[in-house]
Amino acid sequence: MTNQDPWWRDAVIYQIYPRSFADADGDGIGDIDGIRARLGHLRDLGVDAIWMSPWYPSPMADAGYDVADFRDIDPVFGSLKKAEALITEAHAAGLRMIVDIVPNHISSEHPWFKAALASPDAPEREYFWFRSQPTNWIGEFGGDTWTRTPDGMWYLHLFTPEQPDLNWEHPDVRAEFEDILRFWFDRGVDGIRIDSAALLLKDTSFPEVAPDKPHPFHDLDGVHEVYRAWRRVADSYPDRALIGEVWMPEVDRFARYLRPDELHAAFNFDFLGCAWDPKLMRECIDRTLAAHETIGAPATWVLSNHDVTRHVTRYGRTKTTFSFEENLDGTPVDLELGTRRARAAALLSLSLPGAAYVYQGEELGLWENESIPPAQFQDPMWGRRGHSRDGCRVPLPWSGDEPPFGFTTGTPWLPQPAEWKDRTVQAQTGDPNSMLELYRTAIHLRRAEEGLHRGTMAWLDTAPGVLAYTRGSTFACVLNMSGVSVPLPDHHSCLLASGPLDGTLLPPDTAVWLRLHPGK
Ligand code: GLC
């Protein structure tokens, strides 16, 4: 690895949601030993890195995104010793490790907040936003952003009341998080995923806001100073990456986070939210690449994560927009169509220039479980926005014909659809038509294919509704979003197809990777 070619520029990064990956101790909740026992799955898949969603001690008011101690592990997941063992074992298996840091807020059970609540004179009160009057700000999950304390003051929380926002104007808060970064870098982690990265700074005049005005806590200029300091910490270690969760429709504002002295990469939610439409998809890809090229940062390609409806389900709905609430409007889902498109999307996201993210279960073709009884919902967003993210967080199916599909010897914390019996790792292994084998083959080809690392991307002229591009001189990807079969380019051999071809025609919602033989 050279300095010009750091690992995170074109890695395939697999997101583990630890509650739902694999359970070793039978309590129905995934844990570190479960992950250690299943590292072979990730090695076989061929991914380069693991991003671990929060595993710290937490009352789990927001599934671990309410952290009570950033330097330890919640007993439900294991212990710090086991986390260190996992880091070592992952490295031995050739996998880098990224941990999730949540700087905007901490748990109301964190010692700082407990001290702040205990006395109005506690110095820890300065680490938060305590005020005598609330504002009318609307929270990220909807609803109020201020909660009253017994002594009559109000504290700010952009998410749930159990997630008080930190005061990033305070030097102690900054010093604490720089130290937390060092804590994990010292334990060998290769990167940090930064939660809610654009929200840290607040407009400290605490204005009242009209509903149509920008939030006075979103993307304030001062946040960049925080990341410049973090970058200095990361740069004091070899090969460490900072990856931001930056939800930002304005590409120019987004790109500011990727300036050479700030974050290394940020999730591409523009791509995640793009409808299955050739014009919108091409515009999104062009917009993404232009913004990243200007700033010199690698693009990222994200199809799903633990916050959004799984993309098999999204693509199985014929809609042109995306929102958290999209599964509330009753639009029927065609899972067969969604699966076909998800297969094609895999070949798209794994062949565009930059890093690709795979959310656990996406390689199995899992769909959103939309049949969880609301009484079992655990997501705090349910009740605030009338939408639950639990449907994309259901435990993985590993083996067997019925739930819990080898995930646990107990009862999974969320119910798995019985129909997943065809989607277990065991059922798909060795089946050349399975989603799992498609991902395995694609990721291994990607690793071997020079064009997919350094090859410049160039669009090819094609029929309307078809996206086709080359990477380097001999690799091409063609994705048919046109609704009718189209001819494949001349003089090629097929490396991989997302679905059956129709002679020399590419059927709708199908993608191929080709080796071009120019001049033949
Ligand atoms: C991020 C996380 C999400 C969490 C929120 C608050 O968006 O991805 O799961 O609820 O931040 O920490």
Short mmCIF file of C-alpha atoms and ligand atoms in Angstrom, two decimals:
data_model
loop_
_atom_site.label_atom_id
_atom_site.label_comp_id
_atom_site.label_asym_id
_atom_site.label_seq_id
_atom_site.Cartn_x
_atom_site.Cartn_y
_atom_site.Cartn_z
CA MET A 1 0.00 0.00 0.00
CA THR A 2 1.43 3.38 -0.98
CA ASN A 3 0.56 6.84 0.21
CA GLN A 4 -1.11 7.52 -3.12
CA ASP A 5 -3.33 4.52 -2.67
CA PRO A 6 -4.79 4.43 0.85
CA TRP A 7 -7.09 1.51 1.61
CA TRP A 8 -10.26 3.52 2.14
CA ARG A 9 -10.29 5.01 -1.37
CA ASP A 10 -11.72 1.92 -3.03
CA ALA A 11 -12.49 -0.48 -0.17
CA VAL A 12 -15.63 -2.58 0.14
CA ILE A 13 -16.83 -1.82 3.67
CA TYR A 14 -19.33 -4.12 5.39
CA GLN A 15 -21.57 -2.63 8.06
CA ILE A 16 -22.17 -4.87 11.05
CA TYR A 17 -25.17 -4.02 13.18
CA PRO A 18 -24.02 -6.02 16.19
CA ARG A 19 -27.47 -6.66 17.71
CA SER A 20 -28.44 -8.55 14.59
CA PHE A 21 -25.35 -10.19 13.12
CA ALA A 22 -24.89 -13.38 15.16
CA ASP A 23 -25.66 -14.34 18.76
CA ALA A 24 -23.24 -16.65 20.57
CA ASP A 25 -24.69 -16.65 24.08
CA GLY A 26 -28.32 -17.42 23.33
CA ASP A 27 -29.91 -14.23 24.69
CA GLY A 28 -31.41 -13.42 21.28
CA ILE A 29 -29.15 -10.39 20.77
CA GLY A 30 -26.07 -10.52 18.57
CA ASP A 31 -22.67 -10.18 20.24
CA ILE A 32 -18.93 -9.98 19.67
CA ASP A 33 -18.37 -13.71 20.08
CA GLY A 34 -21.04 -14.25 17.42
CA ILE A 35 -19.12 -11.96 15.08
CA ARG A 36 -15.82 -13.69 15.86
CA ALA A 37 -17.39 -17.05 15.05
CA ARG A 38 -18.67 -15.74 11.70
CA LEU A 39 -15.65 -13.82 10.44
CA GLY A 40 -15.29 -16.53 7.81
CA HIS A 41 -18.46 -15.25 6.16
CA LEU A 42 -16.84 -11.85 5.65
CA ARG A 43 -13.59 -13.41 4.48
CA ASP A 44 -15.47 -15.52 1.95
CA LEU A 45 -17.44 -12.49 0.84
CA GLY A 46 -14.13 -10.76 0.21
CA VAL A 47 -14.87 -7.39 1.83
CA ASP A 48 -11.97 -5.19 2.96
CA ALA A 49 -13.29 -3.70 6.18
CA ILE A 50 -15.94 -3.90 8.86
CA TRP A 51 -17.80 -0.86 10.15
CA MET A 52 -19.16 -1.72 13.56
CA SER A 53 -22.31 0.15 14.61
CA PRO A 54 -22.10 1.23 18.30
CA TRP A 55 -21.17 -1.48 20.77
CA TYR A 56 -20.52 0.71 23.81
CA PRO A 57 -22.32 0.56 27.18
CA SER A 58 -25.73 2.04 26.57
CA PRO A 59 -29.24 2.05 28.01
CA MET A 60 -30.25 1.40 24.35
CA ALA A 61 -32.76 4.23 24.15
CA ASP A 62 -31.65 4.54 20.51
CA ALA A 63 -30.17 1.08 19.91
CA GLY A 64 -26.73 2.05 21.19
CA TYR A 65 -26.56 5.51 19.58
CA ASP A 66 -26.97 6.73 23.16
CA VAL A 67 -23.50 6.03 24.51
CA ALA A 68 -22.82 5.96 28.25
CA ASP A 69 -19.08 5.19 27.97
CA PHE A 70 -17.02 5.40 24.79
CA ARG A 71 -14.13 3.42 26.25
CA ASP A 72 -15.89 0.17 27.02
CA ILE A 73 -18.28 -2.40 25.53
CA ASP A 74 -21.86 -3.09 26.57
CA PRO A 75 -22.10 -6.43 28.43
CA VAL A 76 -24.85 -7.50 26.02
CA PHE A 77 -22.18 -7.49 23.28
CA GLY A 78 -19.21 -8.72 25.36
CA SER A 79 -16.28 -6.87 26.87
CA LEU A 80 -13.39 -4.64 25.89
CA LYS A 81 -11.15 -7.70 25.91
CA LYS A 82 -13.40 -9.44 23.41
CA ALA A 83 -13.50 -6.30 21.26
CA GLU A 84 -9.71 -6.23 21.24
CA ALA A 85 -9.65 -9.92 20.33
CA LEU A 86 -12.05 -9.24 17.47
CA ILE A 87 -9.86 -6.41 16.16
CA THR A 88 -6.85 -8.73 16.21
CA GLU A 89 -8.76 -11.59 14.56
CA ALA A 90 -10.27 -9.31 11.93
CA HIS A 91 -6.81 -8.01 11.06
CA ALA A 92 -5.50 -11.55 10.84
CA ALA A 93 -8.34 -12.31 8.40
CA GLY A 94 -7.31 -9.31 6.29
CA LEU A 95 -10.20 -7.12 7.44
CA ARG A 96 -9.84 -3.53 8.64
CA MET A 97 -11.98 -2.30 11.51
CA ILE A 98 -14.00 0.91 11.69
CA VAL A 99 -15.83 1.90 14.87
CA ASP A 100 -18.79 4.25 15.18
CA ILE A 101 -18.35 7.41 17.28
CA VAL A 102 -21.41 9.47 18.22
CA PRO A 103 -20.22 12.99 19.03
CA ASN A 104 -23.42 15.03 18.79
CA HIS A 105 -24.95 13.62 21.96
CA ILE A 106 -24.32 11.11 24.72
CA SER A 107 -26.59 9.00 26.86
CA SER A 108 -28.45 10.63 29.72
CA GLU A 109 -26.80 7.83 31.77
CA HIS A 110 -23.29 9.07 30.91
CA PRO A 111 -21.52 10.30 34.08
CA TRP A 112 -21.27 13.83 32.63
CA PHE A 113 -25.00 14.17 32.24
CA LYS A 114 -25.77 12.49 35.56
CA ALA A 115 -23.50 15.04 37.26
CA ALA A 116 -25.05 17.88 35.28
CA LEU A 117 -28.54 16.85 36.36
CA ALA A 118 -27.59 16.35 39.98
CA SER A 119 -26.81 20.02 40.65
CA PRO A 120 -27.39 23.33 38.82
CA ASP A 121 -23.86 24.32 39.86
CA ALA A 122 -22.13 21.24 38.48
CA PRO A 123 -19.40 22.24 36.01
CA GLU A 124 -20.64 19.40 33.75
CA ARG A 125 -23.73 21.50 33.01
CA GLU A 126 -21.50 23.52 30.68
CA TYR A 127 -20.92 20.40 28.59
CA PHE A 128 -24.58 20.52 27.50
CA TRP A 129 -27.11 23.15 26.51
CA PHE A 130 -29.11 24.06 29.61
CA ARG A 131 -31.40 27.09 29.25
CA SER A 132 -34.21 28.72 31.14
CA GLN A 133 -36.40 28.80 28.00
CA PRO A 134 -36.86 26.19 25.28
CA THR A 135 -36.95 27.08 21.57
CA ASN A 136 -39.40 25.83 18.98
CA TRP A 137 -36.79 23.67 17.19
CA ILE A 138 -38.09 20.39 15.79
CA GLY A 139 -35.98 17.32 16.51
CA GLU A 140 -34.45 14.88 14.04
CA PHE A 141 -37.03 12.26 15.02
CA GLY A 142 -39.78 14.91 15.04
CA GLY A 143 -41.18 16.54 18.17
CA ASP A 144 -39.68 18.77 20.84
CA THR A 145 -35.97 19.25 21.35
CA TRP A 146 -36.03 20.43 24.98
CA THR A 147 -36.80 18.56 28.18
CA ARG A 148 -37.39 20.22 31.55
CA THR A 149 -35.25 19.20 34.51
CA PRO A 150 -36.53 19.04 38.11
CA ASP A 151 -34.89 22.42 38.83
CA GLY A 152 -36.90 24.10 36.07
CA MET A 153 -34.18 24.41 33.43
CA TRP A 154 -34.44 22.87 29.94
CA TYR A 155 -31.79 20.86 28.11
CA LEU A 156 -31.40 20.42 24.36
CA HIS A 157 -31.66 17.07 22.57
CA LEU A 158 -31.96 16.86 18.80
CA PHE A 159 -32.92 13.19 19.13
CA THR A 160 -34.59 11.59 22.18
CA PRO A 161 -34.54 13.09 25.71
CA GLU A 162 -32.17 10.21 26.58
CA GLN A 163 -29.63 11.70 24.12
CA PRO A 164 -28.68 15.16 25.48
CA ASP A 165 -26.70 17.22 22.96
CA LEU A 166 -23.13 18.12 23.83
CA ASN A 167 -21.87 21.69 23.81
CA TRP A 168 -19.17 21.62 21.17
CA GLU A 169 -18.16 25.19 22.03
CA HIS A 170 -16.61 23.75 25.21
CA PRO A 171 -12.90 22.83 25.00
CA ASP A 172 -13.34 19.88 27.40
CA VAL A 173 -15.84 18.28 25.02
CA ARG A 174 -13.42 18.66 22.13
CA ALA A 175 -10.49 17.31 24.14
CA GLU A 176 -12.56 14.35 25.35
CA PHE A 177 -13.47 13.21 21.85
CA GLU A 178 -9.96 13.62 20.51
CA ASP A 179 -8.90 11.38 23.35
CA ILE A 180 -11.64 8.85 22.49
CA LEU A 181 -10.31 8.73 18.92
CA ARG A 182 -6.84 8.01 20.27
CA PHE A 183 -8.25 5.33 22.57
CA TRP A 184 -9.58 3.36 19.60
CA PHE A 185 -6.70 4.12 17.24
CA ASP A 186 -4.37 2.85 19.96
CA ARG A 187 -6.37 -0.39 19.94
CA GLY A 188 -5.68 -0.76 16.25
CA VAL A 189 -8.93 0.39 14.67
CA ASP A 190 -8.39 1.62 11.14
CA GLY A 191 -11.19 4.14 10.89
CA ILE A 192 -13.97 6.04 12.59
CA ARG A 193 -17.52 6.44 11.34
CA ILE A 194 -18.82 9.78 12.62
CA ASP A 195 -22.49 9.80 13.54
CA SER A 196 -24.68 12.81 12.67
CA ALA A 197 -21.52 14.63 11.65
CA ALA A 198 -23.15 17.88 10.49
CA LEU A 199 -25.14 18.59 13.64
CA LEU A 200 -22.52 19.26 16.32
CA LEU A 201 -22.52 23.05 16.34
CA LYS A 202 -25.65 25.04 17.30
CA ASP A 203 -26.64 28.62 16.65
CA THR A 204 -25.92 29.87 20.17
CA SER A 205 -28.33 32.78 19.85
CA PHE A 206 -30.97 30.03 20.00
CA PRO A 207 -33.37 31.70 17.57
CA GLU A 208 -36.98 30.71 17.09
CA VAL A 209 -37.30 29.25 13.59
CA ALA A 210 -40.01 29.31 10.96
CA PRO A 211 -40.82 25.76 9.79
CA ASP A 212 -39.50 26.41 6.26
CA LYS A 213 -36.14 27.83 7.41
CA PRO A 214 -32.93 25.81 7.75
CA HIS A 215 -32.35 24.23 11.12
CA PRO A 216 -30.12 26.41 13.30
CA PHE A 217 -28.05 23.34 14.11
CA HIS A 218 -27.41 21.87 10.70
CA ASP A 219 -24.06 22.32 8.93
CA LEU A 220 -22.83 25.37 10.85
CA ASP A 221 -19.42 26.56 9.72
CA GLY A 222 -17.74 25.91 13.07
CA VAL A 223 -18.16 22.15 12.70
CA HIS A 224 -15.29 22.07 10.22
CA GLU A 225 -12.85 23.21 12.86
CA VAL A 226 -13.79 20.11 14.89
CA TYR A 227 -12.96 17.83 11.96
CA ARG A 228 -9.71 19.60 11.19
CA ALA A 229 -8.64 18.80 14.76
CA TRP A 230 -9.81 15.17 14.34
CA ARG A 231 -7.87 14.93 11.12
CA ARG A 232 -4.71 15.96 12.93
CA VAL A 233 -5.35 13.13 15.40
CA ALA A 234 -5.99 10.61 12.60
CA ASP A 235 -2.92 11.75 10.71
CA SER A 236 -0.73 11.08 13.72
CA TYR A 237 -1.38 7.35 13.07
CA PRO A 238 -0.65 5.52 9.81
CA ASP A 239 -3.53 4.81 7.40
CA ARG A 240 -6.50 5.83 9.57
CA ALA A 241 -9.73 7.05 7.98
CA LEU A 242 -12.50 9.39 9.15
CA ILE A 243 -15.85 8.70 7.48
CA GLY A 244 -18.75 11.06 8.06
CA GLU A 245 -22.46 10.54 8.20
CA VAL A 246 -23.33 13.78 6.45
CA TRP A 247 -26.95 14.03 5.29
CA MET A 248 -26.80 17.00 2.95
CA PRO A 249 -28.75 17.59 -0.23
CA GLU A 250 -26.47 20.47 -1.30
CA VAL A 251 -23.45 18.84 -2.94
CA ASP A 252 -21.22 21.87 -2.45
CA ARG A 253 -21.90 21.99 1.26
CA PHE A 254 -21.37 18.22 1.49
CA ALA A 255 -18.01 18.44 -0.26
CA ARG A 256 -16.73 20.93 2.32
CA TYR A 257 -16.50 18.03 4.79
CA LEU A 258 -14.06 16.32 2.45
CA ARG A 259 -11.51 19.08 2.16
CA PRO A 260 -7.96 17.73 2.34
CA ASP A 261 -7.58 18.60 6.03
CA GLU A 262 -11.00 17.24 7.13
CA LEU A 263 -12.75 13.87 6.63
CA HIS A 264 -11.47 11.21 4.24
CA ALA A 265 -14.91 10.14 3.04
CA ALA A 266 -18.63 10.57 3.67
CA PHE A 267 -21.66 8.42 2.92
CA ASN A 268 -23.42 9.08 -0.36
CA PHE A 269 -27.06 9.39 0.68
CA ASP A 270 -27.85 11.06 -2.62
CA PHE A 271 -27.21 7.68 -4.27
CA LEU A 272 -29.01 5.74 -1.55
CA GLY A 273 -32.10 7.90 -2.01
CA CYS A 274 -32.06 7.88 -5.80
CA ALA A 275 -35.07 6.30 -7.46
CA TRP A 276 -34.75 3.46 -9.97
CA ASP A 277 -34.75 5.81 -12.93
CA PRO A 278 -32.00 6.05 -15.56
CA LYS A 279 -32.00 9.83 -15.86
CA LEU A 280 -32.05 10.47 -12.10
CA MET A 281 -29.44 7.76 -11.50
CA ARG A 282 -27.05 9.08 -14.11
CA GLU A 283 -27.45 12.63 -12.84
CA CYS A 284 -26.79 11.43 -9.31
CA ILE A 285 -23.63 9.56 -10.36
CA ASP A 286 -22.37 12.56 -12.35
CA ARG A 287 -23.14 14.94 -9.49
CA THR A 288 -21.36 12.66 -7.04
CA LEU A 289 -18.25 12.20 -9.16
CA ALA A 290 -17.97 15.88 -10.04
CA ALA A 291 -18.18 16.94 -6.40
CA HIS A 292 -15.62 14.38 -5.26
CA GLU A 293 -13.20 14.98 -8.12
CA THR A 294 -13.15 18.70 -7.41
CA ILE A 295 -12.25 18.11 -3.79
CA GLY A 296 -9.96 15.12 -4.44
CA ALA A 297 -11.88 12.73 -2.18
CA PRO A 298 -13.12 9.24 -3.08
CA ALA A 299 -16.83 8.85 -3.80
CA THR A 300 -18.81 6.33 -1.74
CA TRP A 301 -21.70 4.15 -2.92
CA VAL A 302 -24.30 3.21 -0.33
CA LEU A 303 -27.50 1.28 -1.02
CA SER A 304 -28.77 0.56 2.50
CA ASN A 305 -27.99 0.97 6.18
CA HIS A 306 -29.60 0.49 9.58
CA ASP A 307 -31.72 3.66 9.24
CA VAL A 308 -33.52 3.17 5.95
CA THR A 309 -35.91 0.72 4.32
CA ARG A 310 -33.90 -2.11 2.74
CA HIS A 311 -33.31 -1.51 -0.95
CA VAL A 312 -34.88 -4.77 -2.18
CA THR A 313 -38.09 -3.35 -0.77
CA ARG A 314 -37.48 0.21 -1.97
CA TYR A 315 -36.70 -0.91 -5.50
CA GLY A 316 -39.74 -3.18 -5.44
CA ARG A 317 -41.96 -0.13 -5.17
CA THR A 318 -42.42 1.97 -8.24
CA LYS A 319 -41.73 5.36 -6.75
CA THR A 320 -39.48 8.21 -7.69
CA THR A 321 -38.87 9.60 -4.23
CA PHE A 322 -37.44 8.24 -1.03
CA SER A 323 -38.17 9.04 2.58
CA PHE A 324 -38.04 7.36 5.96
CA GLU A 325 -41.81 7.14 5.93
CA GLU A 326 -42.07 5.62 2.49
CA ASN A 327 -43.35 2.30 3.70
CA LEU A 328 -46.28 3.93 5.41
CA ASP A 329 -48.21 4.85 2.31
CA GLY A 330 -49.30 1.32 1.47
CA THR A 331 -47.60 1.11 -1.95
CA PRO A 332 -47.40 -2.63 -2.71
CA VAL A 333 -43.95 -4.22 -2.97
CA ASP A 334 -42.94 -6.54 -5.80
CA LEU A 335 -40.11 -8.47 -4.12
CA GLU A 336 -39.16 -10.29 -7.28
CA LEU A 337 -38.69 -6.96 -9.08
CA GLY A 338 -36.91 -5.47 -6.07
CA THR A 339 -34.53 -8.43 -5.92
CA ARG A 340 -33.77 -8.24 -9.65
CA ARG A 341 -32.99 -4.54 -9.35
CA ALA A 342 -30.95 -5.05 -6.16
CA ARG A 343 -28.80 -7.59 -8.04
CA ALA A 344 -28.20 -5.06 -10.81
CA ALA A 345 -27.56 -2.31 -8.24
CA ALA A 346 -24.86 -4.47 -6.66
CA LEU A 347 -22.96 -4.57 -9.96
CA LEU A 348 -23.45 -0.82 -10.31
CA SER A 349 -22.26 0.17 -6.84
CA LEU A 350 -19.34 -2.28 -6.93
CA SER A 351 -18.01 -0.94 -10.22
CA LEU A 352 -18.31 2.82 -9.80
CA PRO A 353 -15.10 4.63 -8.81
CA GLY A 354 -14.67 4.89 -5.04
CA ALA A 355 -15.57 2.86 -1.95
CA ALA A 356 -18.67 0.64 -1.74
CA TYR A 357 -20.64 -0.05 1.44
CA VAL A 358 -22.56 -3.26 2.07
CA TYR A 359 -25.09 -3.31 4.90
CA GLN A 360 -25.30 -6.72 6.56
CA GLY A 361 -27.96 -8.86 4.92
CA GLU A 362 -27.84 -6.96 1.66
CA GLU A 363 -25.53 -9.70 0.36
CA LEU A 364 -28.32 -12.16 1.20
CA GLY A 365 -30.98 -10.13 -0.60
CA LEU A 366 -32.93 -9.52 2.60
CA TRP A 367 -35.96 -7.33 2.38
CA GLU A 368 -37.56 -5.06 4.95
CA ASN A 369 -39.61 -7.01 7.48
CA GLU A 370 -42.80 -4.99 7.28
CA SER A 371 -44.76 -7.45 9.42
CA ILE A 372 -43.23 -6.78 12.82
CA PRO A 373 -46.09 -6.25 15.27
CA PRO A 374 -45.83 -2.62 16.48
CA ALA A 375 -45.81 -3.90 20.07
CA GLN A 376 -42.34 -5.32 19.32
CA PHE A 377 -40.91 -2.13 17.83
CA GLN A 378 -37.88 -0.89 19.71
CA ASP A 379 -36.95 2.09 17.58
CA PRO A 380 -37.56 5.42 19.35
CA MET A 381 -38.46 6.93 15.99
CA TRP A 382 -41.69 4.94 16.20
CA GLY A 383 -44.06 7.08 18.23
CA ARG A 384 -42.31 10.26 17.16
CA ARG A 385 -42.47 10.00 13.39
CA GLY A 386 -44.88 7.10 13.18
CA HIS A 387 -42.18 5.08 11.43
CA SER A 388 -39.95 2.35 12.80
CA ARG A 389 -36.48 1.47 11.50
CA ASP A 390 -36.71 -1.99 13.04
CA GLY A 391 -37.72 -3.62 9.74
CA CYS A 392 -34.18 -3.25 8.37
CA ARG A 393 -32.55 -4.35 11.65
CA VAL A 394 -33.92 -7.90 11.83
CA PRO A 395 -31.36 -10.61 12.78
CA LEU A 396 -29.55 -12.33 9.91
CA PRO A 397 -30.60 -15.80 8.73
CA TRP A 398 -27.58 -18.13 8.70
CA SER A 399 -28.88 -21.67 8.32
CA GLY A 400 -31.82 -24.01 8.72
CA ASP A 401 -35.39 -23.95 7.49
CA GLU A 402 -37.09 -21.82 10.07
CA PRO A 403 -36.47 -18.93 12.45
CA PRO A 404 -34.16 -18.28 14.21
CA PHE A 405 -32.15 -19.59 11.24
CA GLY A 406 -29.01 -20.23 13.27
CA PHE A 407 -28.82 -16.62 14.47
CA THR A 408 -29.33 -17.64 18.09
CA THR A 409 -30.22 -20.63 20.22
CA GLY A 410 -32.79 -18.39 21.93
CA THR A 411 -35.47 -16.05 20.62
CA PRO A 412 -34.27 -13.32 18.25
CA TRP A 413 -34.88 -9.78 19.55
CA LEU A 414 -36.93 -9.08 16.42
CA PRO A 415 -38.89 -11.67 14.45
CA GLN A 416 -37.46 -12.98 11.17
CA PRO A 417 -39.81 -13.68 8.23
CA ALA A 418 -40.31 -17.44 7.70
CA GLU A 419 -39.81 -16.76 3.95
CA TRP A 420 -36.13 -16.07 4.61
CA LYS A 421 -35.49 -19.83 4.54
CA ASP A 422 -34.26 -19.39 0.96
CA ARG A 423 -32.08 -16.45 1.93
CA THR A 424 -29.87 -18.04 4.59
CA VAL A 425 -26.13 -18.10 4.07
CA GLN A 426 -26.32 -21.90 4.02
CA ALA A 427 -29.12 -22.06 1.42
CA GLN A 428 -27.35 -19.62 -0.90
CA THR A 429 -23.82 -20.95 -0.63
CA GLY A 430 -22.90 -22.78 -3.81
CA ASP A 431 -26.06 -21.71 -5.66
CA PRO A 432 -24.72 -19.76 -8.66
CA ASN A 433 -28.01 -17.89 -9.00
CA SER A 434 -28.09 -16.66 -5.41
CA MET A 435 -27.54 -13.08 -4.27
CA LEU A 436 -24.76 -14.25 -1.98
CA GLU A 437 -22.77 -15.87 -4.80
CA LEU A 438 -23.35 -12.78 -6.96
CA TYR A 439 -21.82 -10.58 -4.24
CA ARG A 440 -18.97 -13.01 -3.62
CA THR A 441 -18.09 -13.23 -7.28
CA ALA A 442 -18.44 -9.49 -7.85
CA ILE A 443 -16.29 -8.54 -4.86
CA HIS A 444 -13.57 -11.04 -5.82
CA LEU A 445 -13.59 -9.86 -9.43
CA ARG A 446 -13.43 -6.28 -8.24
CA ARG A 447 -10.34 -7.06 -6.23
CA ALA A 448 -8.62 -8.71 -9.20
CA GLU A 449 -9.71 -6.20 -11.84
CA GLU A 450 -7.18 -3.43 -12.30
CA GLY A 451 -9.70 -1.17 -14.07
CA LEU A 452 -11.96 -1.22 -11.03
CA HIS A 453 -9.23 0.27 -8.89
CA ARG A 454 -7.44 2.82 -10.96
CA GLY A 455 -9.40 2.87 -14.21
CA THR A 456 -10.90 6.19 -15.21
CA MET A 457 -14.64 6.02 -15.72
CA ALA A 458 -16.12 7.09 -19.07
CA TRP A 459 -19.75 6.88 -20.14
CA LEU A 460 -20.54 4.93 -23.30
CA ASP A 461 -23.17 5.99 -25.80
CA THR A 462 -26.12 3.66 -25.41
CA ALA A 463 -29.81 3.26 -26.01
CA PRO A 464 -32.08 5.52 -23.94
CA GLY A 465 -32.60 4.22 -20.43
CA VAL A 466 -29.31 2.31 -20.34
CA LEU A 467 -26.33 3.28 -18.17
CA ALA A 468 -23.04 2.04 -19.56
CA TYR A 469 -19.50 3.01 -18.66
CA THR A 470 -15.97 1.78 -18.93
CA ARG A 471 -13.36 1.65 -16.19
CA GLY A 472 -9.95 1.65 -17.78
CA SER A 473 -9.56 0.34 -21.30
CA THR A 474 -11.17 -3.11 -21.15
CA PHE A 475 -13.77 -3.21 -18.37
CA ALA A 476 -17.38 -2.09 -18.87
CA CYS A 477 -20.59 -2.16 -16.84
CA VAL A 478 -23.94 -1.96 -18.59
CA LEU A 479 -27.18 -1.53 -16.63
CA ASN A 480 -30.51 -1.65 -18.42
CA MET A 481 -33.10 0.54 -16.71
CA SER A 482 -35.10 1.07 -19.90
CA GLY A 483 -37.92 -1.42 -19.43
CA VAL A 484 -37.16 -3.29 -22.71
CA SER A 485 -34.34 -5.63 -23.74
CA VAL A 486 -31.40 -3.89 -25.41
CA PRO A 487 -28.44 -5.20 -27.41
CA LEU A 488 -25.10 -5.57 -25.65
CA PRO A 489 -22.06 -3.77 -27.10
CA ASP A 490 -20.09 -5.62 -29.80
CA HIS A 491 -16.85 -7.50 -29.12
CA HIS A 492 -16.96 -8.43 -25.49
CA SER A 493 -16.93 -11.38 -23.20
CA CYS A 494 -19.22 -11.44 -20.20
CA LEU A 495 -17.48 -11.46 -16.81
CA LEU A 496 -20.62 -11.45 -14.68
CA ALA A 497 -24.34 -10.88 -15.16
CA SER A 498 -26.88 -9.98 -12.50
CA GLY A 499 -29.53 -12.11 -14.19
CA PRO A 500 -30.10 -14.34 -17.22
CA LEU A 501 -29.29 -12.78 -20.58
CA ASP A 502 -31.59 -13.14 -23.57
CA GLY A 503 -29.09 -14.24 -26.23
CA THR A 504 -27.12 -11.09 -27.02
CA LEU A 505 -29.80 -8.94 -25.44
CA LEU A 506 -29.70 -7.45 -21.95
CA PRO A 507 -33.13 -7.77 -20.31
CA PRO A 508 -34.66 -4.94 -18.25
CA ASP A 509 -33.39 -4.36 -14.70
CA THR A 510 -30.27 -6.39 -15.42
CA ALA A 511 -26.60 -5.39 -15.30
CA VAL A 512 -23.49 -7.01 -16.76
CA TRP A 513 -19.77 -6.65 -16.28
CA LEU A 514 -17.97 -7.08 -19.59
CA ARG A 515 -14.43 -7.50 -20.84
CA LEU A 516 -14.20 -5.42 -24.01
CA HIS A 517 -12.11 -6.66 -26.91
CA PRO A 518 -11.70 -3.46 -28.88
CA GLY A 519 -10.57 -3.69 -32.47
CA LYS A 520 -11.81 -7.26 -32.98
C1 GLC B 1 -27.54 8.50 13.08
C2 GLC B 1 -27.65 7.00 13.25
C3 GLC B 1 -29.03 6.68 13.73
C4 GLC B 1 -29.24 7.35 15.07
C5 GLC B 1 -28.96 8.84 15.00
C6 GLC B 1 -28.78 9.43 16.37
O1 GLC B 1 -28.36 8.98 12.09
O2 GLC B 1 -27.32 6.36 12.04
O3 GLC B 1 -29.25 5.30 13.84
O4 GLC B 1 -30.57 7.15 15.51
O5 GLC B 1 -27.77 9.13 14.31
O6 GLC B 1 -27.57 9.03 16.92
#
